């Protein structure tokens, strides 16, 4: 199930599933590609910081994603 979505500052659209799967569209939502994240916890929301870092709300607490490496802890 898709649980959250956002439009990044660069215009890309992101969708995230309950299972941590991240989908990215660079063409206004006409197509989506899966992106590796390493997230294993159920995701209920996401946000983008001013520096472009993605933050995910999970059942195990907040997770910050810099590039493709998830790191638990303070956002």
PDB file of N, CA and C in Angstrom:
ATOM      1  N   UNK A   1       0.829  -1.182   0.000  1.00  0.00           N
ATOM      2  CA  UNK A   1       0.000   0.000   0.000  1.00  0.00           C
ATOM      3  C   UNK A   1       0.879   1.252   0.000  1.00  0.00           C
ATOM      4  N   UNK A   2       0.514   2.232  -0.806  1.00  0.00           N
ATOM      5  CA  UNK A   2       1.216   3.519  -0.795  1.00  0.00           C
ATOM      6  C   UNK A   2       0.744   4.317   0.412  1.00  0.00           C
ATOM      7  N   UNK A   3       1.697   4.877   1.149  1.00  0.00           N
ATOM      8  CA  UNK A   3       1.343   5.561   2.387  1.00  0.00           C
ATOM      9  C   UNK A   3       1.684   7.039   2.400  1.00  0.00           C
ATOM     10  N   UNK A   4       2.549   7.498   1.486  1.00  0.00           N
ATOM     11  CA  UNK A   4       2.912   8.912   1.481  1.00  0.00           C
ATOM     12  C   UNK A   4       3.461   9.288   0.109  1.00  0.00           C
ATOM     13  N   UNK A   5       3.402  10.571  -0.171  1.00  0.00           N
ATOM     14  CA  UNK A   5       3.949  11.096  -1.412  1.00  0.00           C
ATOM     15  C   UNK A   5       4.360  12.536  -1.224  1.00  0.00           C
ATOM     16  N   UNK A   6       5.287  12.988  -2.057  1.00  0.00           N
ATOM     17  CA  UNK A   6       5.683  14.398  -2.026  1.00  0.00           C
ATOM     18  C   UNK A   6       6.317  14.781  -3.336  1.00  0.00           C
ATOM     19  N   UNK A   7       6.308  16.081  -3.606  1.00  0.00           N
ATOM     20  CA  UNK A   7       7.011  16.621  -4.761  1.00  0.00           C
ATOM     21  C   UNK A   7       8.272  17.301  -4.252  1.00  0.00           C
ATOM     22  N   UNK A   8       9.427  16.847  -4.732  1.00  0.00           N
ATOM     23  CA  UNK A   8      10.711  17.402  -4.295  1.00  0.00           C
ATOM     24  C   UNK A   8      10.926  18.777  -4.910  1.00  0.00           C
ATOM     25  N   UNK A   9      11.877  19.506  -4.371  1.00  0.00           N
ATOM     26  CA  UNK A   9      12.190  20.846  -4.862  1.00  0.00           C
ATOM     27  C   UNK A   9      12.592  20.833  -6.339  1.00  0.00           C
ATOM     28  N   UNK A  10      13.197  19.727  -6.791  1.00  0.00           N
ATOM     29  CA  UNK A  10      13.611  19.636  -8.196  1.00  0.00           C
ATOM     30  C   UNK A  10      12.461  19.223  -9.115  1.00  0.00           C
ATOM     31  N   UNK A  11      11.258  19.010  -8.568  1.00  0.00           N
ATOM     32  CA  UNK A  11      10.087  18.657  -9.344  1.00  0.00           C
ATOM     33  C   UNK A  11       9.780  17.175  -9.386  1.00  0.00           C
ATOM     34  N   UNK A  12      10.725  16.327  -8.989  1.00  0.00           N
ATOM     35  CA  UNK A  12      10.473  14.892  -8.964  1.00  0.00           C
ATOM     36  C   UNK A  12       9.346  14.558  -7.997  1.00  0.00           C
ATOM     37  N   UNK A  13       8.577  13.534  -8.333  1.00  0.00           N
ATOM     38  CA  UNK A  13       7.528  13.036  -7.454  1.00  0.00           C
ATOM     39  C   UNK A  13       8.023  11.762  -6.792  1.00  0.00           C
ATOM     40  N   UNK A  14       7.758  11.623  -5.502  1.00  0.00           N
ATOM     41  CA  UNK A  14       8.128  10.426  -4.758  1.00  0.00           C
ATOM     42  C   UNK A  14       6.896   9.833  -4.103  1.00  0.00           C
ATOM     43  N   UNK A  15       6.808   8.518  -4.145  1.00  0.00           N
ATOM     44  CA  UNK A  15       5.784   7.768  -3.424  1.00  0.00           C
ATOM     45  C   UNK A  15       6.507   6.729  -2.592  1.00  0.00           C
ATOM     46  N   UNK A  16       5.993   6.446  -1.413  1.00  0.00           N
ATOM     47  CA  UNK A  16       6.590   5.418  -0.564  1.00  0.00           C
ATOM     48  C   UNK A  16       5.485   4.468  -0.118  1.00  0.00           C
ATOM     49  N   UNK A  17       5.848   3.195  -0.046  1.00  0.00           N
ATOM     50  CA  UNK A  17       4.871   2.192   0.361  1.00  0.00           C
ATOM     51  C   UNK A  17       5.045   1.860   1.836  1.00  0.00           C
ATOM     52  N   UNK A  18       4.057   1.189   2.365  1.00  0.00           N
ATOM     53  CA  UNK A  18       4.091   0.768   3.758  1.00  0.00           C
ATOM     54  C   UNK A  18       5.315  -0.109   4.027  1.00  0.00           C
ATOM     55  N   UNK A  19       5.758  -0.855   3.021  1.00  0.00           N
ATOM     56  CA  UNK A  19       6.910  -1.739   3.173  1.00  0.00           C
ATOM     57  C   UNK A  19       8.250  -1.066   2.944  1.00  0.00           C
ATOM     58  N   UNK A  20       8.272   0.246   2.682  1.00  0.00           N
ATOM     59  CA  UNK A  20       9.524   0.963   2.510  1.00  0.00           C
ATOM     60  C   UNK A  20      10.005   1.083   1.073  1.00  0.00           C
ATOM     61  N   UNK A  21       9.185   0.663   0.117  1.00  0.00           N
ATOM     62  CA  UNK A  21       9.560   0.785  -1.288  1.00  0.00           C
ATOM     63  C   UNK A  21       9.382   2.235  -1.730  1.00  0.00           C
ATOM     64  N   UNK A  22      10.403   2.798  -2.380  1.00  0.00           N
ATOM     65  CA  UNK A  22      10.380   4.185  -2.832  1.00  0.00           C
ATOM     66  C   UNK A  22      10.252   4.202  -4.347  1.00  0.00           C
ATOM     67  N   UNK A  23       9.275   4.960  -4.851  1.00  0.00           N
ATOM     68  CA  UNK A  23       9.051   5.115  -6.284  1.00  0.00           C
ATOM     69  C   UNK A  23       9.293   6.568  -6.649  1.00  0.00           C
ATOM     70  N   UNK A  24      10.014   6.802  -7.759  1.00  0.00           N
ATOM     71  CA  UNK A  24      10.374   8.158  -8.163  1.00  0.00           C
ATOM     72  C   UNK A  24       9.951   8.403  -9.601  1.00  0.00           C
ATOM     73  N   UNK A  25       9.367   9.581  -9.855  1.00  0.00           N
ATOM     74  CA  UNK A  25       8.988   9.991 -11.197  1.00  0.00           C
ATOM     75  C   UNK A  25       9.665  11.324 -11.516  1.00  0.00           C
ATOM     76  N   UNK A  26      10.330  11.378 -12.663  1.00  0.00           N
ATOM     77  CA  UNK A  26      10.947  12.618 -13.125  1.00  0.00           C
ATOM     78  C   UNK A  26      10.185  13.195 -14.312  1.00  0.00           C
ATOM     79  N   UNK A  27       9.014  12.592 -14.639  1.00  0.00           N
ATOM     80  CA  UNK A  27       8.246  13.048 -15.796  1.00  0.00           C
ATOM     81  C   UNK A  27       6.810  13.424 -15.429  1.00  0.00           C
ATOM     82  N   UNK A  28       6.653  14.011 -14.274  1.00  0.00           N
ATOM     83  CA  UNK A  28       5.339  14.492 -13.860  1.00  0.00           C
ATOM     84  C   UNK A  28       4.346  13.400 -13.491  1.00  0.00           C
ATOM     85  N   UNK A  29       4.836  12.210 -13.184  1.00  0.00           N
ATOM     86  CA  UNK A  29       3.964  11.130 -12.758  1.00  0.00           C
ATOM     87  C   UNK A  29       3.528  10.194 -13.865  1.00  0.00           C
ATOM     88  N   UNK A  30       4.032  10.387 -15.089  1.00  0.00           N
ATOM     89  CA  UNK A  30       3.673   9.490 -16.187  1.00  0.00           C
ATOM     90  C   UNK A  30       4.284   8.104 -16.005  1.00  0.00           C
ATOM     91  N   UNK A  31       5.462   8.049 -15.381  1.00  0.00           N
ATOM     92  CA  UNK A  31       6.102   6.758 -15.096  1.00  0.00           C
ATOM     93  C   UNK A  31       6.868   6.866 -13.784  1.00  0.00           C
ATOM     94  N   UNK A  32       7.051   5.732 -13.131  1.00  0.00           N
ATOM     95  CA  UNK A  32       7.771   5.681 -11.862  1.00  0.00           C
ATOM     96  C   UNK A  32       8.825   4.590 -11.924  1.00  0.00           C
ATOM     97  N   UNK A  33       9.960   4.835 -11.276  1.00  0.00           N
ATOM     98  CA  UNK A  33      11.033   3.844 -11.163  1.00  0.00           C
ATOM     99  C   UNK A  33      11.257   3.546  -9.690  1.00  0.00           C
ATOM    100  N   UNK A  34      11.546   2.290  -9.393  1.00  0.00           N
ATOM    101  CA  UNK A  34      11.860   1.906  -8.016  1.00  0.00           C
ATOM    102  C   UNK A  34      13.264   2.374  -7.684  1.00  0.00           C
ATOM    103  N   UNK A  35      13.439   2.863  -6.463  1.00  0.00           N
ATOM    104  CA  UNK A  35      14.743   3.305  -5.973  1.00  0.00           C
ATOM    105  C   UNK A  35      15.092   2.504  -4.729  1.00  0.00           C
ATOM    106  N   UNK A  36      16.313   2.007  -4.685  1.00  0.00           N
ATOM    107  CA  UNK A  36      16.780   1.253  -3.521  1.00  0.00           C
ATOM    108  C   UNK A  36      16.933   2.187  -2.327  1.00  0.00           C
ATOM    109  N   UNK A  37      16.420   1.752  -1.183  1.00  0.00           N
ATOM    110  CA  UNK A  37      16.549   2.562   0.032  1.00  0.00           C
ATOM    111  C   UNK A  37      17.133   1.786   1.188  1.00  0.00           C
ATOM    112  N   UNK A  38      16.918   0.495   1.229  1.00  0.00           N
ATOM    113  CA  UNK A  38      17.343  -0.296   2.376  1.00  0.00           C
ATOM    114  C   UNK A  38      16.389  -0.205   3.551  1.00  0.00           C
ATOM    115  N   UNK A  39      15.272   0.506   3.381  1.00  0.00           N
ATOM    116  CA  UNK A  39      14.283   0.617   4.454  1.00  0.00           C
ATOM    117  C   UNK A  39      13.591  -0.723   4.646  1.00  0.00           C
ATOM    118  N   UNK A  40      13.490  -1.151   5.888  1.00  0.00           N
ATOM    119  CA  UNK A  40      12.812  -2.408   6.176  1.00  0.00           C
ATOM    120  C   UNK A  40      11.619  -2.230   7.100  1.00  0.00           C
ATOM    121  N   UNK A  41      11.504  -1.084   7.741  1.00  0.00           N
ATOM    122  CA  UNK A  41      10.389  -0.814   8.652  1.00  0.00           C
ATOM    123  C   UNK A  41       9.203  -0.255   7.866  1.00  0.00           C
ATOM    124  N   UNK A  42       8.006  -0.475   8.374  1.00  0.00           N
ATOM    125  CA  UNK A  42       6.807   0.079   7.752  1.00  0.00           C
ATOM    126  C   UNK A  42       6.867   1.598   7.787  1.00  0.00           C
ATOM    127  N   UNK A  43       6.638   2.236   6.645  1.00  0.00           N
ATOM    128  CA  UNK A  43       6.727   3.691   6.513  1.00  0.00           C
ATOM    129  C   UNK A  43       5.321   4.278   6.508  1.00  0.00           C
ATOM    130  N   UNK A  44       5.131   5.339   7.300  1.00  0.00           N
ATOM    131  CA  UNK A  44       3.816   5.982   7.348  1.00  0.00           C
ATOM    132  C   UNK A  44       3.846   7.412   6.816  1.00  0.00           C
ATOM    133  N   UNK A  45       5.031   7.977   6.559  1.00  0.00           N
ATOM    134  CA  UNK A  45       5.118   9.331   6.032  1.00  0.00           C
ATOM    135  C   UNK A  45       6.539   9.677   5.654  1.00  0.00           C
ATOM    136  N   UNK A  46       6.701  10.771   4.895  1.00  0.00           N
ATOM    137  CA  UNK A  46       8.043  11.243   4.530  1.00  0.00           C
ATOM    138  C   UNK A  46       8.026  12.738   4.301  1.00  0.00           C
ATOM    139  N   UNK A  47       9.223  13.328   4.389  1.00  0.00           N
ATOM    140  CA  UNK A  47       9.392  14.765   4.180  1.00  0.00           C
ATOM    141  C   UNK A  47      10.790  14.997   3.619  1.00  0.00           C
ATOM    142  N   UNK A  48      10.971  16.149   2.972  1.00  0.00           N
ATOM    143  CA  UNK A  48      12.280  16.547   2.450  1.00  0.00           C
ATOM    144  C   UNK A  48      12.783  17.743   3.240  1.00  0.00           C
ATOM    145  N   UNK A  49      14.048  17.680   3.678  1.00  0.00           N
ATOM    146  CA  UNK A  49      14.635  18.795   4.424  1.00  0.00           C
ATOM    147  C   UNK A  49      15.100  19.882   3.459  1.00  0.00           C
ATOM    148  N   UNK A  50      15.513  21.000   3.995  1.00  0.00           N
ATOM    149  CA  UNK A  50      16.010  22.110   3.182  1.00  0.00           C
ATOM    150  C   UNK A  50      17.249  21.726   2.384  1.00  0.00           C
ATOM    151  N   UNK A  51      17.989  20.724   2.859  1.00  0.00           N
ATOM    152  CA  UNK A  51      19.199  20.283   2.153  1.00  0.00           C
ATOM    153  C   UNK A  51      18.927  19.133   1.188  1.00  0.00           C
ATOM    154  N   UNK A  52      17.676  18.677   1.087  1.00  0.00           N
ATOM    155  CA  UNK A  52      17.323  17.608   0.170  1.00  0.00           C
ATOM    156  C   UNK A  52      17.334  16.225   0.773  1.00  0.00           C
ATOM    157  N   UNK A  53      17.693  16.114   2.049  1.00  0.00           N
ATOM    158  CA  UNK A  53      17.657  14.827   2.735  1.00  0.00           C
ATOM    159  C   UNK A  53      16.207  14.395   2.926  1.00  0.00           C
ATOM    160  N   UNK A  54      15.948  13.111   2.724  1.00  0.00           N
ATOM    161  CA  UNK A  54      14.605  12.588   2.947  1.00  0.00           C
ATOM    162  C   UNK A  54      14.504  12.026   4.351  1.00  0.00           C
ATOM    163  N   UNK A  55      13.386  12.278   4.996  1.00  0.00           N
ATOM    164  CA  UNK A  55      13.122  11.743   6.332  1.00  0.00           C
ATOM    165  C   UNK A  55      11.843  10.928   6.249  1.00  0.00           C
ATOM    166  N   UNK A  56      11.867   9.752   6.863  1.00  0.00           N
ATOM    167  CA  UNK A  56      10.728   8.848   6.842  1.00  0.00           C
ATOM    168  C   UNK A  56      10.245   8.600   8.259  1.00  0.00           C
ATOM    169  N   UNK A  57       8.938   8.607   8.446  1.00  0.00           N
ATOM    170  CA  UNK A  57       8.337   8.211   9.717  1.00  0.00           C
ATOM    171  C   UNK A  57       8.035   6.723   9.599  1.00  0.00           C
ATOM    172  N   UNK A  58       8.637   5.931  10.488  1.00  0.00           N
ATOM    173  CA  UNK A  58       8.426   4.487  10.456  1.00  0.00           C
ATOM    174  C   UNK A  58       7.947   4.003  11.821  1.00  0.00           C
ATOM    175  N   UNK A  59       7.504   2.760  11.860  1.00  0.00           N
ATOM    176  CA  UNK A  59       7.077   2.178  13.129  1.00  0.00           C
ATOM    177  C   UNK A  59       8.243   1.979  14.078  1.00  0.00           C
ATOM    178  N   UNK A  60       9.469   2.039  13.583  1.00  0.00           N
ATOM    179  CA  UNK A  60      10.672   1.929  14.413  1.00  0.00           C
ATOM    180  C   UNK A  60      11.270   3.288  14.747  1.00  0.00           C
ATOM    181  N   UNK A  61      10.594   4.365  14.375  1.00  0.00           N
ATOM    182  CA  UNK A  61      11.078   5.711  14.629  1.00  0.00           C
ATOM    183  C   UNK A  61      11.513   6.383  13.345  1.00  0.00           C
ATOM    184  N   UNK A  62      11.961   7.636  13.432  1.00  0.00           N
ATOM    185  CA  UNK A  62      12.352   8.377  12.232  1.00  0.00           C
ATOM    186  C   UNK A  62      13.642   7.831  11.632  1.00  0.00           C
ATOM    187  N   UNK A  63      13.699   7.856  10.299  1.00  0.00           N
ATOM    188  CA  UNK A  63      14.895   7.433   9.573  1.00  0.00           C
ATOM    189  C   UNK A  63      15.227   8.494   8.540  1.00  0.00           C
ATOM    190  N   UNK A  64      16.480   8.876   8.503  1.00  0.00           N
ATOM    191  CA  UNK A  64      16.980   9.862   7.545  1.00  0.00           C
ATOM    192  C   UNK A  64      17.629   9.100   6.396  1.00  0.00           C
ATOM    193  N   UNK A  65      17.425   9.568   5.162  1.00  0.00           N
ATOM    194  CA  UNK A  65      17.995   8.913   3.997  1.00  0.00           C
ATOM    195  C   UNK A  65      18.868   9.910   3.243  1.00  0.00           C
ATOM    196  N   UNK A  66      20.171   9.719   3.303  1.00  0.00           N
ATOM    197  CA  UNK A  66      21.129  10.517   2.535  1.00  0.00           C
ATOM    198  C   UNK A  66      21.610   9.646   1.386  1.00  0.00           C
ATOM    199  N   UNK A  67      21.280   9.981   0.162  1.00  0.00           N
ATOM    200  CA  UNK A  67      21.628   9.108  -0.955  1.00  0.00           C
ATOM    201  C   UNK A  67      20.780   7.862  -0.888  1.00  0.00           C
ATOM    202  N   UNK A  68      21.410   6.693  -0.775  1.00  0.00           N
ATOM    203  CA  UNK A  68      20.659   5.447  -0.697  1.00  0.00           C
ATOM    204  C   UNK A  68      20.962   4.692   0.589  1.00  0.00           C
ATOM    205  N   UNK A  69      21.505   5.381   1.604  1.00  0.00           N
ATOM    206  CA  UNK A  69      21.836   4.712   2.855  1.00  0.00           C
ATOM    207  C   UNK A  69      20.961   5.219   3.984  1.00  0.00           C
ATOM    208  N   UNK A  70      20.049   4.393   4.493  1.00  0.00           N
ATOM    209  CA  UNK A  70      19.204   4.851   5.603  1.00  0.00           C
ATOM    210  C   UNK A  70      20.005   4.908   6.883  1.00  0.00           C
ATOM    211  N   UNK A  71      19.727   5.906   7.697  1.00  0.00           N
ATOM    212  CA  UNK A  71      20.412   5.994   8.994  1.00  0.00           C
ATOM    213  C   UNK A  71      19.397   6.388  10.058  1.00  0.00           C
ATOM    214  N   UNK A  72      19.208   5.519  11.041  1.00  0.00           N
ATOM    215  CA  UNK A  72      18.255   5.840  12.107  1.00  0.00           C
ATOM    216  C   UNK A  72      18.805   6.951  12.991  1.00  0.00           C
ATOM    217  N   UNK A  73      17.932   7.613  13.667  1.00  0.00           N
ATOM    218  CA  UNK A  73      18.391   8.630  14.603  1.00  0.00           C
ATOM    219  C   UNK A  73      17.776   9.975  14.329  1.00  0.00           C
ATOM    220  N   UNK A  74      18.297  11.005  14.953  1.00  0.00           N
ATOM    221  CA  UNK A  74      17.724  12.345  14.827  1.00  0.00           C
ATOM    222  C   UNK A  74      17.702  12.809  13.382  1.00  0.00           C
ATOM    223  N   UNK A  75      16.658  13.496  13.062  1.00  0.00           N
ATOM    224  CA  UNK A  75      16.491  14.040  11.694  1.00  0.00           C
ATOM    225  C   UNK A  75      17.060  15.442  11.660  1.00  0.00           C
TER     226      UNK A  75
END
